């Protein structure tokens, strides 16, 4: 849901080119709507604690005022965008964000009215007081308080905090829902319990509105970290082709600020008549990065024709360049796993991935010492991890005679292992082998690699660890899909281990433990679900502690494959 | 009334977890359990009667085993904080 919403916003914004605008009077309306909705919630809480008609009436009146504010903001946002065709893109994004935020604030205001509207159905208010509705209000009010600063100061952590409130509100709803169900099963106070449940439902929906608000702020900020999500969203767009196109008369459908600082878009033709349609992916950006990508695409195509997309065009333009590559049809491996794919198709795709990788590794194997430097990669990402999860910066802990180092100390203690363990051969790796970068064409029964700009001669453990964690880190807890993910991770792990055995690669498991630790931790910077992020962090700590305390010969280092299972 | 708290979460396996139990059992033998992080240290000196609760539970594939030790710190005139130690283990 999140990604799709961001995608739609982006597509709309990218179509509007605007110039600088003054935001002053809009800011005033904006601050007012936040303030009024905050008051609305505070007053609603008071009504729940001590119901009185006067407060209920004032909530209803304020709702009209909030509606008016919302309309005013909407009018101003739209007229500014439409009247300023050359405005700066960032200003347009901000306008759009302000509009989305005020729409969602108005929704929260409506929920407040709905909640006080429920009060008339209580025959006994004692029941309501038995449930922790205050916690919902605390969470909502905390999020509301940070909206203005998050947007005006362009503070990503505050915006993420607002997004997180949705998770907290869902949790609160779940626990209260269970308690109410339990109470209902006793058969007493049914009317009062159901009314209480309705109130909680409105409070839970306020969480959904807050998530929209947090996302809108993130969109307005467009921070470095979030470019990756946008990038993935673009991938989703590209995997649902709805327009028949040809290259003869193309237009840019969307422009993206990619992770590598490149702008990415899909080119298509709106009036294809000859039926000879084709879509291409277009990237524009730093010449060195794009040259590297072009080189890698060509290297891959020489090695395995058709494995990556074909390069259609490459243009240099001073420090910048643009590249057009073939658009490949078919779901990514991730979409296959998450979709309603039958087991045999999934198995075919997995077998094909393993077979292709084995061929690739054998064919490109070179005798040279390489080192993945997994912990150096980890260290460079810790700043972003701590921004989202400050509590992962743990301190040293002592329990009696037992001491466990701080996380940073643990990483530095494991550093020498990372440096010491080079592998005596390299293979040409994908470089970012996550399950989103593999496309499966079920008709041709073949796979394709996309995003190969990081391909190089390197330790294959880099690809193995990224692939494994890209399964694990999907925050999907549906038992059936989770068992698919667990199966794929275990099966792939065993495949890679067998390859290592064949190659007499005796330190494979040690390097894999380092690579997995790196990926577990760095994946948490995109994971707002605290429990799940913690599960990944704890796995990394477990592996690093195991490495640091290991006294034996590295050839016998045990890596419990259970770390890959969730 | 003051509250002191120490918390440490980790993943262990059946070999590594023994180090934690050893450290705790040594602490009980010496009559001094110390829990510390960078900022603060909590010291328990268990004396007298200690209440021990042992719980084991299995629900489908989830297993939970917990040990809870609680006691009151020695005080004749006024009630002081209650010492309490919880050791929990949960299968994910």
Coordinates of N, CA and C in Angstrom, one line a residue, chain A residues 135-273:
Chain A
X135 N -4.3 5.6 26.0 CA -3.0 5.3 25.3 C -3.1 5.6 23.8
X136 N -4.3 5.4 23.2 CA -4.5 5.8 21.8 C -4.3 7.3 21.6
X137 N -5.0 8.0 22.5 CA -4.9 9.5 22.4 C -3.5 10.0 22.6
X138 N -2.8 9.4 23.5 CA -1.4 9.8 23.7 C -0.6 9.7 22.4
X139 N -0.8 8.5 21.8 CA -0.1 8.2 20.6 C -0.4 9.1 19.4
X140 N -1.7 9.4 19.3 CA -2.2 10.2 18.2 C -1.7 11.7 18.4
X141 N -1.9 12.1 19.7 CA -1.5 13.5 20.0 C 0.0 13.7 19.8
X142 N 0.8 12.7 20.2 CA 2.2 12.8 20.0 C 2.6 13.0 18.5
X143 N 1.9 12.2 17.7 CA 2.2 12.3 16.2 C 1.7 13.7 15.7
X144 N 0.5 14.1 16.1 CA 0.0 15.4 15.7 C 1.0 16.5 16.0
X145 N 1.5 16.5 17.2 CA 2.4 17.5 17.7 C 3.6 17.7 16.8
X146 N 4.1 16.6 16.1 CA 5.3 16.7 15.4 C 5.1 17.0 13.9
X147 N 3.8 17.1 13.4 CA 3.6 17.3 12.0 C 4.2 18.6 11.4
X148 N 4.0 19.7 12.1 CA 4.5 21.0 11.6 C 6.0 21.0 11.5
X149 N 6.6 20.6 12.6 CA 8.1 20.6 12.6 C 8.7 19.6 11.6
X150 N 8.1 18.4 11.5 CA 8.6 17.4 10.6 C 8.6 17.9 9.1
X151 N 7.5 18.6 8.8 CA 7.4 19.2 7.4 C 8.3 20.4 7.2
X152 N 8.1 21.4 8.1 CA 8.8 22.6 7.9 C 10.3 22.5 8.1
X153 N 10.8 21.6 9.0 CA 12.2 21.4 9.2 C 12.7 20.3 8.4
X154 N 11.8 19.7 7.6 CA 12.2 18.6 6.7 C 12.9 17.5 7.5
X155 N 12.3 17.0 8.6 CA 12.9 16.1 9.5 C 12.4 14.7 9.2
X156 N 13.3 13.9 8.6 CA 12.9 12.5 8.2 C 12.6 11.7 9.5
X157 N 13.4 11.8 10.5 CA 13.1 10.9 11.7 C 11.8 11.2 12.3
X158 N 11.4 12.5 12.3 CA 10.1 12.9 12.9 C 9.0 12.3 12.0
X159 N 9.2 12.4 10.6 CA 8.2 11.9 9.7 C 8.1 10.4 9.9
X160 N 9.2 9.7 10.1 CA 9.2 8.2 10.3 C 8.4 7.9 11.6
X161 N 8.6 8.8 12.6 CA 7.9 8.7 13.9 C 6.4 8.7 13.7
X162 N 6.0 9.6 12.9 CA 4.6 9.8 12.6 C 4.1 8.5 11.9
X163 N 4.8 8.0 11.0 CA 4.5 6.7 10.3 C 4.4 5.6 11.3
X164 N 5.3 5.6 12.3 CA 5.4 4.5 13.3 C 4.2 4.5 14.2
X165 N 3.6 5.7 14.4 CA 2.4 5.7 15.3 C 1.3 4.8 14.8
X166 N 1.3 4.5 13.5 CA 0.2 3.6 12.9 C 0.4 2.2 13.5
X167 N 1.7 1.8 13.5 CA 2.0 0.5 14.0 C 1.6 0.4 15.5
X168 N 1.9 1.4 16.3 CA 1.6 1.4 17.7 C 0.1 1.4 17.9
X169 N -0.6 2.2 17.1 CA -2.1 2.2 17.2 C -2.7 0.8 16.9
X170 N -2.1 0.2 15.9 CA -2.6 -1.1 15.5 C -2.4 -2.1 16.6
X171 N -1.3 -2.0 17.3 CA -1.0 -2.9 18.4 C -2.0 -2.7 19.5
X172 N -2.2 -1.4 19.8 CA -3.2 -1.1 20.9 C -4.5 -1.6 20.5
X173 N -4.9 -1.5 19.2 CA -6.2 -1.9 18.8 C -6.3 -3.4 19.0
X174 N -5.3 -4.1 18.5 CA -5.3 -5.6 18.6 C -5.5 -6.1 20.1
X175 N -4.7 -5.5 21.0 CA -4.8 -6.0 22.3 C -6.2 -5.6 23.0
X176 N -6.7 -4.4 22.7 CA -8.0 -4.1 23.2 C -9.1 -4.9 22.5
X177 N -9.0 -5.2 21.3 CA -9.9 -6.0 20.5 C -10.1 -7.4 21.2
X178 N -8.9 -8.0 21.4 CA -8.9 -9.3 22.1 C -9.6 -9.3 23.4
X179 N -9.3 -8.2 24.2 CA -9.9 -8.1 25.5 C -11.4 -8.0 25.4
X180 N -11.9 -7.2 24.4 CA -13.3 -7.0 24.3 C -14.0 -8.3 23.8
X181 N -13.3 -9.0 22.9 CA -13.9 -10.3 22.4 C -14.1 -11.2 23.6
X182 N -13.0 -11.2 24.5 CA -13.1 -12.1 25.6 C -14.3 -11.7 26.5
X183 N -14.4 -10.4 26.7 CA -15.5 -9.9 27.6 C -16.8 -10.3 27.0
X184 N -16.9 -10.1 25.6 CA -18.2 -10.4 24.9 C -18.6 -11.9 25.1
X185 N -17.6 -12.7 25.1 CA -17.9 -14.2 25.2 C -18.5 -14.5 26.6
X186 N -18.4 -13.6 27.5 CA -19.1 -13.8 28.8 C -20.6 -13.4 28.7
X187 N -20.9 -12.7 27.7 CA -22.4 -12.5 27.4 C -23.0 -11.4 28.2
X188 N -22.2 -10.6 28.9 CA -22.7 -9.4 29.6 C -22.4 -8.1 28.9
X189 N -23.1 -7.1 29.2 CA -22.8 -5.7 28.7 C -22.5 -5.7 27.2
X190 N -23.2 -6.4 26.4 CA -22.9 -6.5 25.0 C -22.9 -5.2 24.3
X191 N -24.0 -4.4 24.5 CA -24.1 -3.1 23.9 C -23.0 -2.2 24.2
X192 N -22.6 -2.1 25.5 CA -21.6 -1.2 25.9 C -20.2 -1.6 25.3
X193 N -20.0 -2.9 25.3 CA -18.8 -3.4 24.7 C -18.6 -3.1 23.3
X194 N -19.7 -3.3 22.5 CA -19.7 -3.0 21.1 C -19.5 -1.6 20.8
X195 N -20.1 -0.7 21.6 CA -19.9 0.7 21.5 C -18.4 1.1 21.7
X196 N -17.8 0.5 22.7 CA -16.4 0.7 23.0 C -15.6 0.2 21.9
X197 N -15.9 -0.9 21.3 CA -15.2 -1.4 20.1 C -15.2 -0.4 19.0
X198 N -16.4 0.2 18.7 CA -16.5 1.1 17.6 C -15.6 2.3 17.9
X199 N -15.5 2.7 19.1 CA -14.7 3.9 19.4 C -13.2 3.5 19.1
X200 N -12.8 2.3 19.5 CA -11.4 1.9 19.2 C -11.2 1.8 17.7
X201 N -12.2 1.4 16.9 CA -12.0 1.3 15.5 C -11.7 2.7 14.9
X202 N -12.4 3.7 15.4 CA -12.1 5.1 14.8 C -10.7 5.5 15.2
X203 N -10.3 5.1 16.4 CA -8.9 5.5 16.8 C -7.9 4.7 16.0
X204 N -8.2 3.5 15.6 CA -7.3 2.8 14.8 C -7.2 3.4 13.4
X205 N -8.3 3.8 12.9 CA -8.3 4.5 11.6 C -7.5 5.8 11.6
X206 N -7.6 6.4 12.7 CA -6.8 7.7 12.8 C -5.3 7.3 12.6
X207 N -4.9 6.1 13.0 CA -3.5 5.6 12.7 C -3.3 5.5 11.2
X208 N -4.2 5.0 10.5 CA -4.0 5.0 9.0 C -3.9 6.3 8.4
X209 N -4.7 7.3 8.9 CA -4.5 8.7 8.4 C -3.2 9.2 8.8
X210 N -2.7 8.9 10.0 CA -1.3 9.4 10.4 C -0.2 8.8 9.5
X211 N -0.4 7.5 9.1 CA 0.6 6.9 8.2 C 0.6 7.7 6.8
X212 N -0.6 8.0 6.3 CA -0.7 8.9 5.1 C 0.1 10.2 5.3
X213 N -0.1 10.8 6.5 CA 0.5 12.1 6.7 C 2.1 11.9 6.8
X214 N 2.5 10.9 7.5 CA 4.0 10.6 7.6 C 4.6 10.4 6.2
X215 N 3.9 9.6 5.4 CA 4.4 9.3 4.0 C 4.4 10.6 3.2
X216 N 3.4 11.4 3.4 CA 3.3 12.7 2.6 C 4.5 13.6 2.9
X217 N 4.9 13.6 4.2 CA 6.0 14.4 4.7 C 7.3 13.9 4.1
X218 N 7.4 12.5 4.1 CA 8.6 11.9 3.6 C 8.7 12.2 2.1
X219 N 7.6 12.2 1.4 CA 7.6 12.5 0.0 C 8.1 14.0 -0.2
X220 N 7.6 14.9 0.6 CA 8.1 16.3 0.5 C 9.5 16.4 0.7
X221 N 10.1 15.6 1.6 CA 11.5 15.8 2.0 C 12.4 15.1 1.0
X222 N 12.0 13.9 0.5 CA 12.7 13.1 -0.4 C 14.2 13.0 0.0
X223 N 14.4 12.4 1.2 CA 15.7 12.2 1.7 C 16.4 11.0 1.0
X224 N 17.7 11.0 1.2 CA 18.5 10.0 0.5 C 18.0 8.6 0.7
X225 N 17.7 8.2 2.0 CA 17.3 6.9 2.3 C 16.1 6.4 1.5
X226 N 15.2 7.4 1.3 CA 13.9 7.1 0.8 C 13.9 6.9 -0.7
X227 N 15.0 7.3 -1.3 CA 15.1 7.1 -2.7 C 14.9 5.7 -3.1
X228 N 15.4 4.8 -2.2 CA 15.4 3.4 -2.5 C 13.9 2.9 -2.6
X229 N 13.1 3.4 -1.7 CA 11.7 3.0 -1.7 C 11.1 3.5 -3.0
X230 N 11.4 4.7 -3.4 CA 10.9 5.2 -4.6 C 11.3 4.4 -5.8
X231 N 12.6 4.0 -5.7 CA 13.1 3.2 -6.8 C 12.3 1.9 -6.9
X232 N 12.1 1.3 -5.8 CA 11.3 0.0 -5.8 C 9.9 0.3 -6.3
X233 N 9.4 1.4 -6.0 CA 8.0 1.7 -6.4 C 8.0 1.8 -8.0
X234 N 9.1 2.4 -8.5 CA 9.2 2.5 -9.9 C 9.2 1.1 -10.6
X235 N 10.0 0.3 -9.9 CA 10.0 -1.1 -10.4 C 8.6 -1.7 -10.5
X236 N 7.9 -1.4 -9.5 CA 6.5 -2.0 -9.5 C 5.7 -1.4 -10.7
X237 N 5.9 -0.1 -10.9 CA 5.2 0.5 -12.0 C 5.6 -0.2 -13.3
X238 N 6.9 -0.5 -13.4 CA 7.4 -1.0 -14.7 C 6.9 -2.4 -14.9
X239 N 6.6 -3.1 -13.8 CA 6.1 -4.5 -13.9 C 4.7 -4.7 -14.2
X240 N 4.0 -3.6 -14.3 CA 2.6 -3.7 -14.7 C 2.3 -2.9 -15.9
X241 N 2.9 -3.3 -17.0 CA 2.7 -2.5 -18.3 C 1.3 -2.4 -18.7
X242 N 0.8 -1.2 -18.9 CA -0.6 -1.1 -19.3 C -0.8 -0.4 -20.6
X243 N 0.3 0.1 -21.1 CA 0.2 0.9 -22.4 C 1.0 0.2 -23.5
X244 N 0.4 0.0 -24.6 CA 1.1 -0.5 -25.8 C 1.9 0.6 -26.4
X245 N 3.2 0.4 -26.6 CA 4.1 1.5 -26.9 C 5.0 1.2 -28.1
X246 N 5.6 2.2 -28.7 CA 6.6 2.0 -29.6 C 7.7 3.1 -29.4
X247 N 8.9 2.8 -29.9 CA 9.9 3.8 -29.7 C 9.9 5.0 -30.6
X248 N 9.1 4.9 -31.7 CA 9.1 5.9 -32.7 C 8.7 7.3 -32.1
X249 N 7.8 7.3 -31.2 CA 7.3 8.6 -30.8 C 7.1 8.5 -29.2
X250 N 8.2 8.6 -28.6 CA 8.1 8.3 -27.1 C 8.0 9.6 -26.3
X251 N 7.5 9.3 -25.1 CA 7.5 10.4 -24.1 C 7.9 9.8 -22.7
X252 N 8.4 10.7 -21.9 CA 8.8 10.3 -20.6 C 7.6 10.1 -19.7
X253 N 7.4 9.0 -19.1 CA 6.3 8.7 -18.3 C 6.6 9.2 -16.8
X254 N 7.8 9.0 -16.4 CA 8.1 9.4 -15.0 C 9.6 9.5 -14.9
X255 N 10.0 10.4 -14.0 CA 11.4 10.6 -13.8 C 11.7 10.3 -12.3
X256 N 12.7 9.6 -12.1 CA 13.0 9.2 -10.7 C 14.4 9.6 -10.3
X257 N 14.5 10.0 -9.0 CA 15.8 10.2 -8.5 C 16.3 8.9 -7.9
X258 N 17.1 8.2 -8.6 CA 17.5 6.8 -8.2 C 18.6 6.8 -7.1
X259 N 18.8 5.6 -6.6 CA 19.8 5.5 -5.5 C 21.2 6.0 -5.9
X260 N 21.5 5.7 -7.2 CA 22.8 6.1 -7.6 C 22.9 7.5 -8.1
X261 N 21.9 8.3 -7.8 CA 21.9 9.7 -8.2 C 21.4 9.8 -9.6
X262 N 20.9 8.7 -10.2 CA 20.4 8.8 -11.6 C 18.9 9.0 -11.6
X263 N 18.5 9.7 -12.7 CA 17.0 9.8 -12.9 C 16.6 8.6 -13.8
X264 N 15.5 8.0 -13.4 CA 15.1 6.8 -14.1 C 13.7 7.0 -14.6
X265 N 13.4 6.5 -15.8 CA 12.0 6.7 -16.3 C 11.7 5.6 -17.3
X266 N 10.4 5.5 -17.6 CA 10.0 4.5 -18.6 C 9.6 5.3 -19.8
X267 N 10.0 4.9 -20.9 CA 9.6 5.6 -22.1 C 8.6 4.8 -22.9
X268 N 7.6 5.5 -23.4 CA 6.6 4.7 -24.2 C 5.9 5.6 -25.1
X269 N 5.2 5.1 -26.0 CA 4.5 5.8 -27.0 C 3.0 5.8 -26.7
X270 N 2.3 6.9 -26.8 CA 0.9 6.9 -26.4 C 0.0 6.6 -27.6
X271 N 0.5 6.7 -28.8 CA -0.4 6.4 -30.0 C 0.2 5.3 -30.9
X272 N 0.6 4.2 -30.3 CA 1.2 3.2 -31.1 C 0.1 2.5 -32.0
X273 N 0.3 2.5 -33.3 CA -0.7 2.0 -34.2 C -0.2 0.7 -34.9

